[in-house]
Short mmCIF file of C-alpha atoms and ligand atoms in Angstrom, two decimals:
data_model
loop_
_atom_site.label_atom_id
_atom_site.label_comp_id
_atom_site.label_asym_id
_atom_site.label_seq_id
_atom_site.Cartn_x
_atom_site.Cartn_y
_atom_site.Cartn_z
CA MET A 711 33.29 -104.72 -32.91
CA THR A 712 34.10 -101.90 -30.57
CA VAL A 713 32.86 -102.39 -27.10
CA GLN A 714 32.79 -99.48 -24.78
CA THR A 715 34.05 -100.65 -21.44
CA ASN A 716 35.60 -98.54 -18.79
CA ARG A 717 37.60 -101.24 -17.11
CA SER A 718 40.49 -98.87 -16.53
CA LYS A 719 38.31 -96.97 -14.07
CA LYS A 720 38.43 -98.69 -10.74
CA ASP A 721 37.07 -96.43 -8.13
CA ALA A 722 34.35 -94.44 -9.78
CA PRO A 723 31.37 -93.80 -7.49
CA THR A 724 28.76 -96.54 -7.64
CA ARG A 725 24.99 -96.17 -7.70
CA LEU A 726 21.96 -98.44 -7.64
CA VAL A 727 18.40 -97.26 -8.34
CA ILE A 728 15.37 -99.56 -8.00
CA HIS A 729 11.61 -99.48 -8.46
CA GLY A 730 8.79 -101.71 -7.32
CA GLY A 731 6.16 -100.36 -9.68
CA ALA A 732 4.27 -97.11 -10.19
CA GLY A 733 0.58 -96.53 -9.63
CA ALA A 734 -2.25 -94.99 -7.72
CA MET A 735 -0.70 -95.39 -4.29
CA VAL A 736 -1.83 -92.61 -2.05
CA ARG A 737 -0.35 -91.66 1.28
CA GLY A 738 -2.72 -92.62 4.06
CA LYS A 739 -4.43 -95.40 2.07
CA LEU A 740 -1.66 -97.87 2.79
CA THR A 741 -1.75 -99.28 6.32
CA PRO A 742 1.34 -98.41 8.40
CA GLU A 743 2.19 -102.14 8.43
CA ARG A 744 2.15 -102.42 4.65
CA GLU A 745 4.04 -99.15 4.26
CA PHE A 746 6.69 -100.52 6.61
CA ALA A 747 6.79 -103.83 4.75
CA PHE A 748 7.28 -102.16 1.35
CA THR A 749 9.96 -99.85 2.76
CA GLN A 750 11.80 -102.80 4.32
CA LEU A 751 11.66 -104.78 1.10
CA LEU A 752 13.06 -101.88 -0.95
CA ALA A 753 15.82 -101.45 1.65
CA GLN A 754 16.70 -105.16 1.44
CA SER A 755 16.87 -104.97 -2.33
CA LEU A 756 19.13 -101.91 -2.20
CA THR A 757 21.36 -103.56 0.40
CA ALA A 758 21.76 -106.70 -1.74
CA GLY A 759 22.76 -104.76 -4.85
CA HIS A 760 24.95 -102.31 -2.98
CA ALA A 761 26.92 -105.16 -1.36
CA ILE A 762 27.86 -106.39 -4.83
CA LEU A 763 28.91 -102.93 -6.00
CA THR A 764 31.02 -102.16 -2.94
CA ALA A 765 32.77 -105.53 -3.24
CA GLY A 766 33.84 -104.57 -6.75
CA GLY A 767 31.15 -106.61 -8.51
CA SER A 768 29.57 -105.69 -11.81
CA SER A 769 26.49 -103.57 -12.40
CA ILE A 770 24.83 -106.61 -14.03
CA ASP A 771 25.31 -108.69 -10.86
CA ALA A 772 24.04 -105.82 -8.71
CA VAL A 773 20.90 -105.53 -10.85
CA ILE A 774 20.26 -109.27 -10.57
CA ALA A 775 20.81 -109.28 -6.79
CA ALA A 776 18.47 -106.32 -6.26
CA ILE A 777 15.74 -107.81 -8.46
CA VAL A 778 15.97 -111.33 -7.00
CA VAL A 779 15.11 -109.91 -3.55
CA MET A 780 11.98 -108.31 -5.01
CA GLU A 781 11.08 -111.41 -7.06
CA ASP A 782 11.29 -113.58 -3.95
CA SER A 783 8.85 -111.39 -2.03
CA PRO A 784 5.08 -111.91 -2.29
CA LEU A 785 4.60 -108.13 -1.97
CA LEU A 786 5.50 -107.08 -5.50
CA ASN A 787 4.25 -108.17 -8.91
CA ALA A 788 7.26 -110.22 -10.00
CA GLY A 789 8.40 -113.74 -9.19
CA LYS A 790 6.59 -114.99 -6.07
CA GLY A 791 4.08 -112.10 -5.98
CA ALA A 792 3.12 -112.27 -9.67
CA VAL A 793 -0.46 -111.56 -10.71
CA PHE A 794 -2.71 -114.08 -12.51
CA THR A 795 -3.82 -114.26 -16.11
CA HIS A 796 -7.52 -114.60 -16.93
CA THR A 797 -7.06 -118.38 -17.06
CA GLY A 798 -5.65 -118.43 -13.53
CA ILE A 799 -1.99 -119.00 -14.26
CA ASN A 800 1.08 -116.82 -13.67
CA GLU A 801 3.04 -115.82 -16.76
CA LEU A 802 6.23 -113.93 -15.94
CA ASP A 803 8.42 -111.69 -18.09
CA ALA A 804 11.92 -110.29 -17.47
CA SER A 805 14.85 -108.72 -19.27
CA ILE A 806 18.36 -107.49 -18.60
CA MET A 807 20.91 -105.45 -20.53
CA ASP A 808 24.62 -104.76 -20.12
CA GLY A 809 25.54 -101.16 -20.96
CA ALA A 810 29.19 -101.96 -21.70
CA THR A 811 28.55 -104.50 -24.43
CA ARG A 812 24.87 -103.86 -25.22
CA MET A 813 24.29 -107.55 -24.78
CA ALA A 814 20.79 -108.33 -23.64
CA GLY A 815 18.61 -111.24 -22.59
CA ALA A 816 14.91 -111.73 -21.95
CA VAL A 817 12.28 -114.33 -21.14
CA ALA A 818 8.54 -114.00 -21.58
CA ALA A 819 5.44 -115.94 -20.48
CA VAL A 820 7.28 -118.34 -18.18
CA SER A 821 5.48 -120.17 -15.37
CA THR A 822 8.08 -122.43 -13.74
CA ILE A 823 11.25 -120.34 -13.38
CA ARG A 824 11.59 -119.10 -9.82
CA ASN A 825 13.70 -116.07 -10.78
CA PRO A 826 12.97 -114.89 -14.31
CA ILE A 827 15.69 -112.24 -14.09
CA ARG A 828 18.30 -115.01 -13.70
CA ALA A 829 16.84 -116.71 -16.77
CA ALA A 830 17.04 -113.47 -18.74
CA HIS A 831 20.69 -113.22 -17.73
CA ALA A 832 21.32 -116.83 -18.79
CA VAL A 833 19.76 -116.08 -22.18
CA MET A 834 22.12 -113.11 -22.50
CA LYS A 835 25.24 -115.01 -21.45
CA LYS A 836 24.65 -118.57 -22.57
CA SER A 837 22.44 -118.52 -25.65
CA LYS A 838 22.78 -117.14 -29.15
CA HIS A 839 19.51 -115.26 -28.71
CA VAL A 840 18.06 -112.23 -26.97
CA MET A 841 14.60 -113.53 -26.06
CA LEU A 842 13.18 -116.96 -25.28
CA ILE A 843 9.52 -117.52 -24.46
CA GLY A 844 7.27 -120.05 -22.74
CA GLN A 845 8.33 -123.68 -22.73
CA GLY A 846 11.50 -122.99 -24.72
CA ALA A 847 12.63 -120.52 -22.09
CA GLU A 848 11.72 -122.92 -19.28
CA ALA A 849 13.63 -125.82 -20.87
CA PHE A 850 16.64 -123.56 -21.40
CA ALA A 851 16.55 -122.34 -17.79
CA ALA A 852 16.44 -125.95 -16.56
CA GLU A 853 19.41 -126.84 -18.76
CA GLN A 854 21.30 -123.93 -17.27
CA GLY A 855 20.70 -125.26 -13.77
CA LEU A 856 18.35 -122.46 -12.69
CA GLU A 857 15.78 -123.20 -10.02
CA ILE A 858 12.57 -124.63 -11.52
CA VAL A 859 9.43 -124.60 -9.40
CA ASP A 860 5.97 -126.04 -9.68
CA PRO A 861 3.62 -123.33 -11.05
CA SER A 862 1.79 -123.44 -7.68
CA TYR A 863 4.86 -121.73 -6.15
CA PHE A 864 3.51 -118.47 -7.60
CA PHE A 865 0.07 -118.83 -6.01
CA THR A 866 -0.82 -116.18 -3.44
CA GLN A 867 -4.31 -115.70 -2.05
CA PHE A 868 -4.09 -111.93 -2.39
CA ARG A 869 -3.43 -112.14 -6.15
CA TRP A 870 -6.09 -114.82 -6.55
CA ASN A 871 -8.64 -112.56 -4.89
CA GLN A 872 -7.55 -109.69 -7.18
CA LEU A 873 -8.17 -111.97 -10.19
CA GLN A 874 -11.65 -112.97 -9.01
CA LYS A 875 -12.57 -109.33 -8.55
CA ALA A 876 -11.12 -108.34 -11.91
CA ILE A 877 -13.02 -111.16 -13.65
CA THR A 878 -16.28 -110.14 -11.93
CA GLU A 879 -15.81 -106.54 -13.04
CA ASP A 880 -14.44 -107.55 -16.46
CA ARG A 881 -11.32 -105.45 -15.94
CA VAL A 882 -7.68 -105.97 -16.85
CA LEU A 883 -5.73 -104.53 -13.96
CA ARG A 884 -2.28 -103.33 -13.34
CA ASP A 885 -0.74 -103.88 -9.94
CA HIS A 886 -0.63 -101.80 -6.74
CA ASP A 887 -4.33 -101.84 -6.98
CA ALA A 888 -6.75 -101.34 -4.20
CA ASP A 889 -7.02 -104.07 -1.67
CA PRO A 890 -9.29 -106.78 -3.12
CA ALA A 891 -11.79 -105.88 -0.43
CA GLU A 892 -12.00 -102.27 -1.61
CA PRO A 893 -13.71 -100.90 -4.70
CA LEU A 894 -11.42 -100.67 -7.69
CA PRO A 895 -10.24 -97.22 -8.73
CA GLY A 896 -11.97 -95.46 -11.58
CA LYS A 897 -9.23 -96.14 -14.08
CA ASP A 898 -6.84 -99.06 -14.41
CA LYS A 899 -4.12 -97.00 -12.87
CA LYS A 900 -1.91 -99.30 -10.89
CA HIS A 901 1.32 -100.90 -11.96
CA GLY A 902 3.47 -103.56 -10.43
CA THR A 903 6.75 -104.73 -11.83
CA VAL A 904 10.22 -104.40 -10.35
CA GLY A 905 13.38 -103.02 -11.87
CA ALA A 906 16.91 -101.88 -11.18
CA VAL A 907 19.63 -99.84 -12.85
CA ALA A 908 23.22 -99.82 -11.61
CA LEU A 909 26.58 -98.20 -12.15
CA ASP A 910 29.62 -100.14 -11.01
CA ARG A 911 33.02 -98.85 -9.99
CA TYR A 912 34.35 -99.55 -13.49
CA GLY A 913 31.88 -97.05 -14.91
CA ASN A 914 29.61 -99.66 -16.51
CA LEU A 915 25.84 -99.42 -16.56
CA ALA A 916 23.23 -102.18 -16.47
CA ALA A 917 19.43 -102.38 -16.33
CA GLY A 918 16.89 -105.10 -15.57
CA THR A 919 13.13 -105.43 -15.17
CA SER A 920 10.81 -108.26 -14.05
CA THR A 921 7.01 -108.57 -13.88
CA GLY A 922 3.90 -110.71 -13.71
CA GLY A 923 2.16 -108.28 -16.06
CA TYR A 924 -1.52 -107.42 -15.57
CA THR A 925 -4.14 -109.16 -13.47
CA ASN A 926 -6.69 -110.84 -15.75
CA LYS A 927 -4.49 -110.37 -18.83
CA GLN A 928 -5.16 -112.67 -21.75
CA PHE A 929 -2.86 -115.66 -21.55
CA GLY A 930 0.02 -115.20 -23.94
CA ARG A 931 -0.02 -111.42 -23.51
CA VAL A 932 3.45 -109.90 -23.24
CA GLY A 933 4.04 -106.28 -22.16
CA ASP A 934 7.01 -103.96 -22.33
CA THR A 935 9.04 -105.54 -19.51
CA PRO A 936 10.93 -108.15 -21.58
CA ILE A 937 11.20 -105.90 -24.64
CA ILE A 938 14.65 -104.33 -24.96
CA GLY A 939 14.19 -100.65 -25.73
CA ALA A 940 10.69 -100.55 -24.21
CA GLY A 941 10.89 -101.83 -20.62
CA THR A 942 14.67 -102.08 -20.29
CA TYR A 943 17.68 -100.47 -21.93
CA ALA A 944 21.34 -99.84 -21.05
CA ASP A 945 24.18 -98.30 -23.00
CA ASN A 946 27.31 -96.74 -21.48
CA HIS A 947 27.06 -94.03 -24.13
CA SER A 948 23.72 -92.84 -22.76
CA ILE A 949 21.88 -94.28 -19.77
CA ALA A 950 20.42 -97.35 -18.09
CA VAL A 951 16.61 -97.38 -17.87
CA SER A 952 13.93 -99.61 -16.33
CA ALA A 953 10.23 -98.94 -16.81
CA THR A 954 6.92 -99.73 -15.15
CA GLY A 955 3.53 -98.77 -16.48
CA SER A 956 1.00 -99.36 -19.22
CA GLY A 957 3.02 -101.94 -21.11
CA GLU A 958 1.26 -101.59 -24.44
CA MET A 959 1.90 -97.83 -24.54
CA PHE A 960 5.47 -98.22 -23.32
CA ILE A 961 6.08 -100.56 -26.25
CA ARG A 962 4.46 -98.15 -28.71
CA ALA A 963 6.59 -95.28 -27.37
CA ALA A 964 9.77 -97.41 -27.32
CA ALA A 965 9.97 -95.92 -23.84
CA ALA A 966 13.37 -96.95 -22.48
CA PHE A 967 15.22 -96.29 -25.74
CA ASN A 968 13.22 -93.12 -26.29
CA ALA A 969 14.57 -91.64 -23.04
CA ALA A 970 18.10 -92.93 -23.74
CA ALA A 971 18.09 -91.45 -27.25
CA GLN A 972 17.13 -88.01 -25.93
CA VAL A 973 20.09 -88.13 -23.55
CA ARG A 974 22.51 -89.40 -26.17
CA PHE A 975 21.49 -87.39 -29.21
CA GLN A 976 19.92 -84.27 -27.73
CA GLN A 977 22.09 -84.14 -24.63
CA LEU A 978 19.01 -83.60 -22.49
CA PRO A 979 19.24 -84.00 -18.71
CA ILE A 980 17.94 -87.43 -17.76
CA ALA A 981 14.96 -86.19 -15.75
CA GLU A 982 13.81 -84.11 -18.72
CA ALA A 983 14.21 -87.06 -21.07
CA ALA A 984 12.11 -89.15 -18.69
CA ASP A 985 9.38 -86.53 -18.44
CA ASN A 986 9.25 -86.10 -22.22
CA THR A 987 8.89 -89.85 -22.64
CA LEU A 988 6.16 -90.06 -20.00
CA SER A 989 4.33 -87.17 -21.71
CA GLU A 990 4.43 -89.07 -25.02
CA ILE A 991 3.03 -92.10 -23.22
CA ALA A 992 0.31 -89.98 -21.57
CA ALA A 993 -0.62 -88.63 -25.02
CA ILE A 994 -1.45 -92.16 -26.17
CA GLY A 995 -3.36 -93.00 -22.99
CA GLY A 996 -0.71 -94.59 -20.78
CA ASP A 997 1.05 -93.83 -17.54
CA GLY A 998 3.76 -95.18 -15.29
CA GLY A 999 7.34 -94.48 -14.30
CA LEU A 1000 10.99 -94.73 -15.27
CA ILE A 1001 14.23 -95.04 -13.34
CA LEU A 1002 17.31 -93.76 -15.16
CA LEU A 1003 21.03 -93.58 -14.45
CA ASP A 1004 24.01 -92.31 -16.45
CA ALA A 1005 27.65 -93.32 -16.36
CA LYS A 1006 28.54 -90.32 -14.18
CA GLY A 1007 26.08 -91.42 -11.51
CA ASN A 1008 23.34 -88.88 -12.30
CA TYR A 1009 19.97 -90.51 -11.77
CA ALA A 1010 16.25 -89.83 -11.87
CA MET A 1011 13.11 -91.61 -10.66
CA ARG A 1012 10.18 -90.08 -12.56
CA PHE A 1013 6.51 -91.05 -12.76
CA ASN A 1014 3.21 -89.56 -13.86
CA THR A 1015 1.15 -91.66 -11.47
CA SER A 1016 0.46 -90.69 -7.86
CA GLY A 1017 3.22 -92.92 -6.56
CA MET A 1018 6.09 -95.22 -7.41
CA TYR A 1019 7.87 -97.54 -5.02
CA ARG A 1020 11.49 -96.56 -5.48
CA GLY A 1021 14.88 -96.20 -3.87
CA THR A 1022 18.52 -95.48 -4.46
CA ILE A 1023 21.86 -95.97 -2.81
CA GLY A 1024 25.25 -94.52 -3.76
CA SER A 1025 28.84 -95.08 -2.66
CA ASP A 1026 28.08 -93.42 0.69
CA GLY A 1027 25.81 -96.36 1.55
CA VAL A 1028 22.83 -94.21 2.56
CA ALA A 1029 19.59 -95.57 1.10
CA HIS A 1030 16.86 -93.12 0.07
CA ILE A 1031 13.37 -94.51 -0.35
CA GLY A 1032 10.07 -93.09 -1.63
CA LEU A 1033 6.62 -94.62 -2.04
CA PHE A 1034 4.40 -91.68 -2.91
CA SER A 1035 4.97 -88.42 -4.74
CA GLY A 1036 7.54 -86.07 -3.17
CA GLU A 1037 11.10 -86.44 -2.07
CA GLU A 1038 12.71 -89.76 -1.30
CA VAL A 1039 13.71 -89.89 2.34
CA PRO A 1040 16.96 -91.25 3.76
CA LEU A 1041 16.60 -94.48 5.68
CA THR A 1042 17.94 -94.03 9.14
N1 LIG H 717 4.70 -102.75 -17.58
C1 LIG H 717 4.16 -103.99 -17.05
C2 LIG H 717 3.50 -104.77 -18.15
O1 LIG H 717 2.96 -104.16 -19.04
C3 LIG H 717 3.15 -103.77 -15.99
C4 LIG H 717 3.55 -102.89 -14.88
O2 LIG H 717 4.55 -102.19 -14.92
O3 LIG H 717 2.82 -102.96 -13.88
O4 LIG H 717 3.48 -105.96 -18.10
#
């Protein structure tokens, strides 16, 4: 087997790009307090991943560190902030991929693993498999010494209220939705999910994604997030990608691999590859966003929704963050 690693490179510029979901976020609709809270959370996630990269750590470890910060926050739809299924439980999905070796790991429909991204990584490193689901994944995570929590750990009142509203209106909702007190938007246009792509100083790429899925989803439903090639993909020959959006359509469009294949085989610029993929998804009724990064440090954060929580930080250590459409702004 030939494995493309670039371990001879030692001081290549590093980069981390993250997202906290795409959706119908509109400037002015978010209270200043919530806008501040989301910005702070994205900054913390970037800082955690960047610290690993500057210390000479791997892109995989940077991706995990960035995602764990977002999973541990109740603000985003992953880990602690996960949305509820129709039956009132939290079923979490996550995946991770190493661009140097194309090794990958994923978990789906887990309810007791505090940090599903760590479990996905354990599947990649410690099992013979790529994906474990449900109780099998939970037993494996426990064996690996990962933190197991009571399912009630994932309860938040905000998400519970979202579920009650969704049940009343018979809707299956993506995240970043209107406040439960407000009327729901005309279309199911909000996405949650968190993700990260990173390039380490050895020139290796990695990608990871983690989610609670959709509010009021059928129990047992799995979206694109834990599917390698749909929600997550990384290959040093092309790019690292993490997705958020209408999971069913992202699966049908093989979204993450679709974008990577355009870069690898058509030599398209990454932003163009992302836009083409999002157009294909729009053509089958979906929407969302993609973050993408190549082994030279070129990156893109593209979405066809009104906003996407996103940020990036390079070797210079200056974080740029965006919530709505328009340019990302440097954090001062
Ligand atoms: N893509 C995720 C899923 O289908 C949802 C999202 O990004 O909000 O589970």
